[in-house]
Coordinates of C-alpha atoms and ligand atoms in Angstrom, one line a residue:
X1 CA -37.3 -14.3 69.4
X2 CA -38.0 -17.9 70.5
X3 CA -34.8 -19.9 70.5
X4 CA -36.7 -23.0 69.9
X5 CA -35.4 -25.1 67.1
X6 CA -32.6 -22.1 66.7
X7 CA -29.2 -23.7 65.0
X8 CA -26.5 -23.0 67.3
X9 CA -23.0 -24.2 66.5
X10 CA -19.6 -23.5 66.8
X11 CA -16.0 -23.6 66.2
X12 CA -13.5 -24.7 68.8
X13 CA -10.1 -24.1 67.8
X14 CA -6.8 -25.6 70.6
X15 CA -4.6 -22.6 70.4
X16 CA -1.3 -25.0 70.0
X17 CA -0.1 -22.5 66.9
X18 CA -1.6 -20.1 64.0
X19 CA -4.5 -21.1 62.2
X20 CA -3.7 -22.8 58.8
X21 CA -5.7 -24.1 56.0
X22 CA -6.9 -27.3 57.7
X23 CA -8.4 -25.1 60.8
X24 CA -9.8 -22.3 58.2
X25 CA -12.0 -25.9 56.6
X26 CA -13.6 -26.6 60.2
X27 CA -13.8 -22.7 60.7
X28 CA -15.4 -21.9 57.5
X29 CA -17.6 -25.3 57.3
X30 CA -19.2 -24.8 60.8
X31 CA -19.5 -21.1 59.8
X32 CA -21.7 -21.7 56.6
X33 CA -23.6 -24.6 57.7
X34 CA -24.4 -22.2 60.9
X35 CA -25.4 -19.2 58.5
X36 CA -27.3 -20.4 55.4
X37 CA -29.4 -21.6 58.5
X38 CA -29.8 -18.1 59.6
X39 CA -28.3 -19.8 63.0
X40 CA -25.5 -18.3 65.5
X41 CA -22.3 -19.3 65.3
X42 CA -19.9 -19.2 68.4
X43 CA -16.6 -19.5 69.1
X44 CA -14.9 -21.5 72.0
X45 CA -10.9 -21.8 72.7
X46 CA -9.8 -25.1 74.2
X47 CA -7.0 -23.8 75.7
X48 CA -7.2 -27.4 77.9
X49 CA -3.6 -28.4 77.5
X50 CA -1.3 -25.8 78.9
X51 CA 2.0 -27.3 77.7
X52 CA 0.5 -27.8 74.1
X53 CA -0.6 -24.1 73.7
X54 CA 1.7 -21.7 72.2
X55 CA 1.9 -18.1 73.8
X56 CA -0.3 -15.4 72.1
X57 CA -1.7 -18.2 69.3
X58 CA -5.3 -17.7 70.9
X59 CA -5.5 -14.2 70.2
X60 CA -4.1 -14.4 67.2
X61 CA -6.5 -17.0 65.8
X62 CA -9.2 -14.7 67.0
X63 CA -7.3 -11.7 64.9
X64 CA -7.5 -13.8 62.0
X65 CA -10.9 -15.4 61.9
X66 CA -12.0 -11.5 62.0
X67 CA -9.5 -10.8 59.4
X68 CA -11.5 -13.5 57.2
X69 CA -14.6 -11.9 58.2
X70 CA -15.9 -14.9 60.5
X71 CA -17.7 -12.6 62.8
X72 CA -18.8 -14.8 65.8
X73 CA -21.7 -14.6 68.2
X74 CA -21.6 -13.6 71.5
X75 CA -18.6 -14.1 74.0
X76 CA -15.8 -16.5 73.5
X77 CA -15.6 -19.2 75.8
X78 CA -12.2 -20.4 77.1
X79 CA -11.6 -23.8 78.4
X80 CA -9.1 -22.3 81.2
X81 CA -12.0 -20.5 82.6
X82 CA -14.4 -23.5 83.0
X83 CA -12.2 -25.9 85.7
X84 CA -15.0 -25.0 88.2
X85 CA -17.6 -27.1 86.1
X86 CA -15.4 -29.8 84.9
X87 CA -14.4 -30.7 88.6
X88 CA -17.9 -30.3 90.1
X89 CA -19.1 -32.9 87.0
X90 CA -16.4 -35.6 88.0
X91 CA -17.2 -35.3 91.8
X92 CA -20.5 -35.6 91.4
X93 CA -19.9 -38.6 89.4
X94 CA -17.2 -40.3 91.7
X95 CA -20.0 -39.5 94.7
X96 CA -22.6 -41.2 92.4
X97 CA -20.2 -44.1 92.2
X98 CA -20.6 -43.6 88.2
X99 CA -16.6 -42.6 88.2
X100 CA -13.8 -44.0 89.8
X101 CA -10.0 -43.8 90.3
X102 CA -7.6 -45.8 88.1
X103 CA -4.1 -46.2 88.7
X104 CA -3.2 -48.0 85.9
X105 CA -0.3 -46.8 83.6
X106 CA -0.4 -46.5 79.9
X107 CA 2.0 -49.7 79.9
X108 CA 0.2 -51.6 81.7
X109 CA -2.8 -51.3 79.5
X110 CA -1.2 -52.1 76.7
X111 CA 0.1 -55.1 78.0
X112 CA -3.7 -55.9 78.5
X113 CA -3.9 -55.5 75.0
X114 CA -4.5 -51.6 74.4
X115 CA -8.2 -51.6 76.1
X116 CA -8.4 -50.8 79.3
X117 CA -10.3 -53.9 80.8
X118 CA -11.7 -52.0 84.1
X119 CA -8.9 -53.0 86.2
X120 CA -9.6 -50.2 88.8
X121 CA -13.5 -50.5 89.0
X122 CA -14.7 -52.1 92.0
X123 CA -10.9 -51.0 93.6
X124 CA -11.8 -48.1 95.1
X125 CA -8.3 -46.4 94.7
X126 CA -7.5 -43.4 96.7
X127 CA -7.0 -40.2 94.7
X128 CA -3.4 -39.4 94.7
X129 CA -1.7 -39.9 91.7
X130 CA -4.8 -41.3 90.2
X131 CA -7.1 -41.1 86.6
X132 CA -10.2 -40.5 86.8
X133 CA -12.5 -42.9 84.7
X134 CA -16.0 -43.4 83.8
X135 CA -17.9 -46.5 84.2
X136 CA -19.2 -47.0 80.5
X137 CA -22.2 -48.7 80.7
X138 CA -24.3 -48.3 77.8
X139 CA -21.4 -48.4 75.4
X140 CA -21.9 -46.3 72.1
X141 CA -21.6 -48.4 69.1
X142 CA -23.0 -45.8 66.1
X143 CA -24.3 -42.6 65.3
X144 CA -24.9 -40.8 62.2
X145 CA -23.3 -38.3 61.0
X146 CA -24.9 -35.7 58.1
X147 CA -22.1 -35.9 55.7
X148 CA -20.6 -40.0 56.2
X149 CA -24.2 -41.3 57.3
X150 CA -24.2 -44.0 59.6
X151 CA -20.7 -45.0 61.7
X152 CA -19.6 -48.3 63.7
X153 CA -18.0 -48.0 66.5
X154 CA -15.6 -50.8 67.5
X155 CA -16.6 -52.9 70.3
X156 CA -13.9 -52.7 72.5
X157 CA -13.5 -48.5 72.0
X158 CA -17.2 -47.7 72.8
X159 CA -17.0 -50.1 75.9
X160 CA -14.0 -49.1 77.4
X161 CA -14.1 -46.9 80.5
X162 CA -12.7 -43.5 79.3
X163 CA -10.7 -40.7 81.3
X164 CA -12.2 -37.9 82.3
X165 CA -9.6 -36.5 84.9
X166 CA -5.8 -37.1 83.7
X167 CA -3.8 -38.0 86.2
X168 CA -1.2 -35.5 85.7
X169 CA -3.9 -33.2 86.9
X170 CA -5.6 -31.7 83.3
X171 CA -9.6 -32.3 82.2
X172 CA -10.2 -34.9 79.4
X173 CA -11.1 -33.3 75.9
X174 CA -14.6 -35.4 75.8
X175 CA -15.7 -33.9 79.1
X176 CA -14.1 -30.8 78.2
X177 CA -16.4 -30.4 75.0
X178 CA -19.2 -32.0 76.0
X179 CA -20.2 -29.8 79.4
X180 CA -19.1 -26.6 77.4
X181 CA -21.2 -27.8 74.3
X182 CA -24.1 -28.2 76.7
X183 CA -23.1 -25.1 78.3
X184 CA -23.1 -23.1 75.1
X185 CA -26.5 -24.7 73.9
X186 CA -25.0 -26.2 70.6
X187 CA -27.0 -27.9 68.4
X188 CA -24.9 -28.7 66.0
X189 CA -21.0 -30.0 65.7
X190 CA -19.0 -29.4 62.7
X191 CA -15.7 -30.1 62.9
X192 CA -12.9 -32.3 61.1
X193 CA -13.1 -35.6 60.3
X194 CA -10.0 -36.5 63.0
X195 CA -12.7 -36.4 65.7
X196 CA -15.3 -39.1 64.7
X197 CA -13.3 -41.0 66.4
X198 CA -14.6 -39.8 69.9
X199 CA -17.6 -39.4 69.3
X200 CA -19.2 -42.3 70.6
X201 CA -18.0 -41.5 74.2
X202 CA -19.0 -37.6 73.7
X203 CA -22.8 -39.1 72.9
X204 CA -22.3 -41.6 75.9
X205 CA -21.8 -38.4 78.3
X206 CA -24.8 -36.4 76.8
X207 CA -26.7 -39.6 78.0
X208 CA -25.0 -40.0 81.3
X209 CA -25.7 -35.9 82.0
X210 CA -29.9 -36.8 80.5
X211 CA -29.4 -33.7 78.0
X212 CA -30.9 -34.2 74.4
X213 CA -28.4 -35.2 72.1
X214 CA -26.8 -33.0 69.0
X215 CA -26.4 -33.7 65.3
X216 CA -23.0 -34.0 63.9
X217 CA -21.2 -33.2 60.4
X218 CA -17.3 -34.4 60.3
X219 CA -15.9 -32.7 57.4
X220 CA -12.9 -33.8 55.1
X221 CA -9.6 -33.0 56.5
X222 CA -7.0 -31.8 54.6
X223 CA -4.0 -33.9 54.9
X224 CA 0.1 -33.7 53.7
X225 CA 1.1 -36.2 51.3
X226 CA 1.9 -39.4 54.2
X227 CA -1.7 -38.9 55.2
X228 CA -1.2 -37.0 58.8
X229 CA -3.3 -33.9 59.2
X230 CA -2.0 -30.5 58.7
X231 CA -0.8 -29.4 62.4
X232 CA 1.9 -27.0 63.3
X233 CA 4.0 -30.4 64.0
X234 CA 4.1 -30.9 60.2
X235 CA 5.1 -27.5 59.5
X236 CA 1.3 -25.9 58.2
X237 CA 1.7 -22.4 57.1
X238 CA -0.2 -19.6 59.0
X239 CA -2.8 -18.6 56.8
X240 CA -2.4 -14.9 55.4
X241 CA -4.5 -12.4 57.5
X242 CA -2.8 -9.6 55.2
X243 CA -4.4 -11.2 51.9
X244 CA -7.4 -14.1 52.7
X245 CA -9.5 -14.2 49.8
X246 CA -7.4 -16.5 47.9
X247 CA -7.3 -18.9 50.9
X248 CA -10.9 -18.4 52.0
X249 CA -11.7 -18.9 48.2
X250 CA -9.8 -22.1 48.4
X251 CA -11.2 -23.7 51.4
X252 CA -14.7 -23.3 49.8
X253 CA -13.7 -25.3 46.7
X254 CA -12.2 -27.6 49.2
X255 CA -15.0 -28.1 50.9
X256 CA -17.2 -28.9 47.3
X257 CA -18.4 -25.1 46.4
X258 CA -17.6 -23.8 42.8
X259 CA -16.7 -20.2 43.8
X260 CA -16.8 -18.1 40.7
X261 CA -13.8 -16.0 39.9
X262 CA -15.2 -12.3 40.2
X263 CA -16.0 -13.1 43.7
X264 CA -12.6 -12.4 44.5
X265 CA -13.4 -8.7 43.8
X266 CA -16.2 -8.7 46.0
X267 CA -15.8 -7.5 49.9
X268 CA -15.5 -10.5 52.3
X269 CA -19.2 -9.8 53.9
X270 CA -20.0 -10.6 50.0
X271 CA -18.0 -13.7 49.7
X272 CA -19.2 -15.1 52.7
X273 CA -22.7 -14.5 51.9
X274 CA -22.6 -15.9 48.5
X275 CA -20.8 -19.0 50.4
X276 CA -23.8 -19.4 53.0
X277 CA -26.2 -19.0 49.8
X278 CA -24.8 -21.8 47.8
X279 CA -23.4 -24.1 50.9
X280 CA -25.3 -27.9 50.6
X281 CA -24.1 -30.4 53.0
X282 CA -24.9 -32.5 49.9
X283 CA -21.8 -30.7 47.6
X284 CA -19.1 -31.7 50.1
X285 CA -16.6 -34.6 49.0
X286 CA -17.8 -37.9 50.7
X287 CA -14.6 -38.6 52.0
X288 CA -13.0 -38.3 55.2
X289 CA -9.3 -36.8 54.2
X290 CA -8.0 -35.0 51.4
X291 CA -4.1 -34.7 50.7
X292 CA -3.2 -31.0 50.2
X293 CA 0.1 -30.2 48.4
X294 CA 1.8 -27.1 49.8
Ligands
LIG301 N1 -10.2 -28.4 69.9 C1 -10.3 -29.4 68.9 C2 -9.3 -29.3 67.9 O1 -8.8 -28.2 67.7 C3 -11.7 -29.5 68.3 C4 -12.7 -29.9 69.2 C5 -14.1 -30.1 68.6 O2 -14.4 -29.5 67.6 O3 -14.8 -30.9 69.2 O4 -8.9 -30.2 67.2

């Protein structure tokens, strides 16, 4: 088969707790749009962030996407396995001069007025106890995205020179995503609406590294009543592996489907067929949060 023009995308879960409803929308989006485009579908853990991950929630997120039939493709990738390729990226880039070492602290950018203004540059600060940065400079200002259309970046976000290395020793999320995305030959990212945000400075890399850029679709995000995403912080319950119709019946009219009501005697494989049949990026709520009562 010629993988020309093949759909590739993904879902890429942190495993900081169980999934919940909001995860099962970005789970269940990225698996429909992926499917009613006969494309693959893969799954990656960003298990970046050590102290943030909870003990055995990676495995059990895998146990319950399978227990809501969301059969993945290939391999999962995990983000703990990949530190060879993040840290050969930023030396090649801090050889290349294209990176460099900031030893700014968070304070002090804030007193500069919450942008870092490139303090660290042309500084050439030694590595110890240092940030690693990138030297934005063709700044991002707008993409367009499937669902919201075009997007304005503000000025001083898509200029500023982002981290890539933290100094307390852990990868960025944008180089994080971007080199596995590229890695995994993703086409397109679904994902929740919390992350058009940095998506200026994901596009910036996919230029810095030459590679052909991907489409994105940011769907609505389910949010509690003060507006703050569902999250294991708020207190989100686990979704049911025992019992998931009802839920996975519910994130489809979330996401703009009209599910009819004898689907829920039909086997999952069935649901999720009829969901890829009747999915149109067109159906889902123009909006970029939706507050959940639960
Ligand atoms: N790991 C991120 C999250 O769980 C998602 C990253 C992405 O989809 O780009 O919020």
């Amino acid at each position: 088969m010629s993988t020309e023009n093949h759909y590739i995308g993904r879902f890429a879960p942190s495993p900081s707790g169980p999934l919940h409803f909001g995860s099962l929308i970005a789970a269940l989006g990225s698996y429909l749009q992926a499917r009613s485009q006969q494309g693959s579908w893969l799954v990656r853990m960003e298990d970046l962030d050590p102290p943030r991950e909870m003990p055995g929630a990676a495995d059990d997120i895998l146990r319950t996407l399978e227990a809501y039939g969301l059969k993945w493709d290939g391999t999962v990738m995990y983000q703990s396995q990949r530190h060879d390729a993040y840290l050969a990226q930023i030396n090649d880039w801090l050889r290349n001069q294209e990176a460099y070492y900031c030893q700014c602290t968070r304070k002090q950018i804030k007193l500069a007025g919450g942008y870092y203004p490139g303090t660290c540059r042309e500084l050439n600060q030694h590595a110890t106890n240092s940030a690693v940065r990138l030297k934005v400079t063709t700044p991002v200002t707008h993409f367009y995205d499937k669902l919201h259309g075009q997007i304005e970046i503000p000025g001083p976000l898509a200029r500023e020179d982002f981290i890539i290395h933290r100094r307390d020793g852990l990868f960025a999320y944008n180089l994080a995503v971007v080199l596995d995305d590229i890695e995994q030959g993703i086409t397109e990212i679904v994902r929740g609406a919390d992350l058009i945000e940095p998506t200026g400075r994901q596009i910036s890399l996919y230029r810095l590294l030459q590679h052909p850029e991907v489409s994105y679709l940011h769907l609505p995000l389910a949010v509690t009543d003060n507006g703050s995403k569902l999250s294991k912080q708020n207190h989100a319950p686990a979704i049911d592996k025992a019992n998931p119709k009802p839920a996975l019946l519910q994130a489809m009219t979330f996401l703009g489907m009209n599910p009819p009501a004898d689907l829920m005697a039909c086997s999952l494989d069935d649901i999720l067929k009829w969901g890829a049949q009747h999915w149109h990026v067109d159906q889902l709520p123009k909006t970029t949060a939706i507050t959940l009562a639960f």
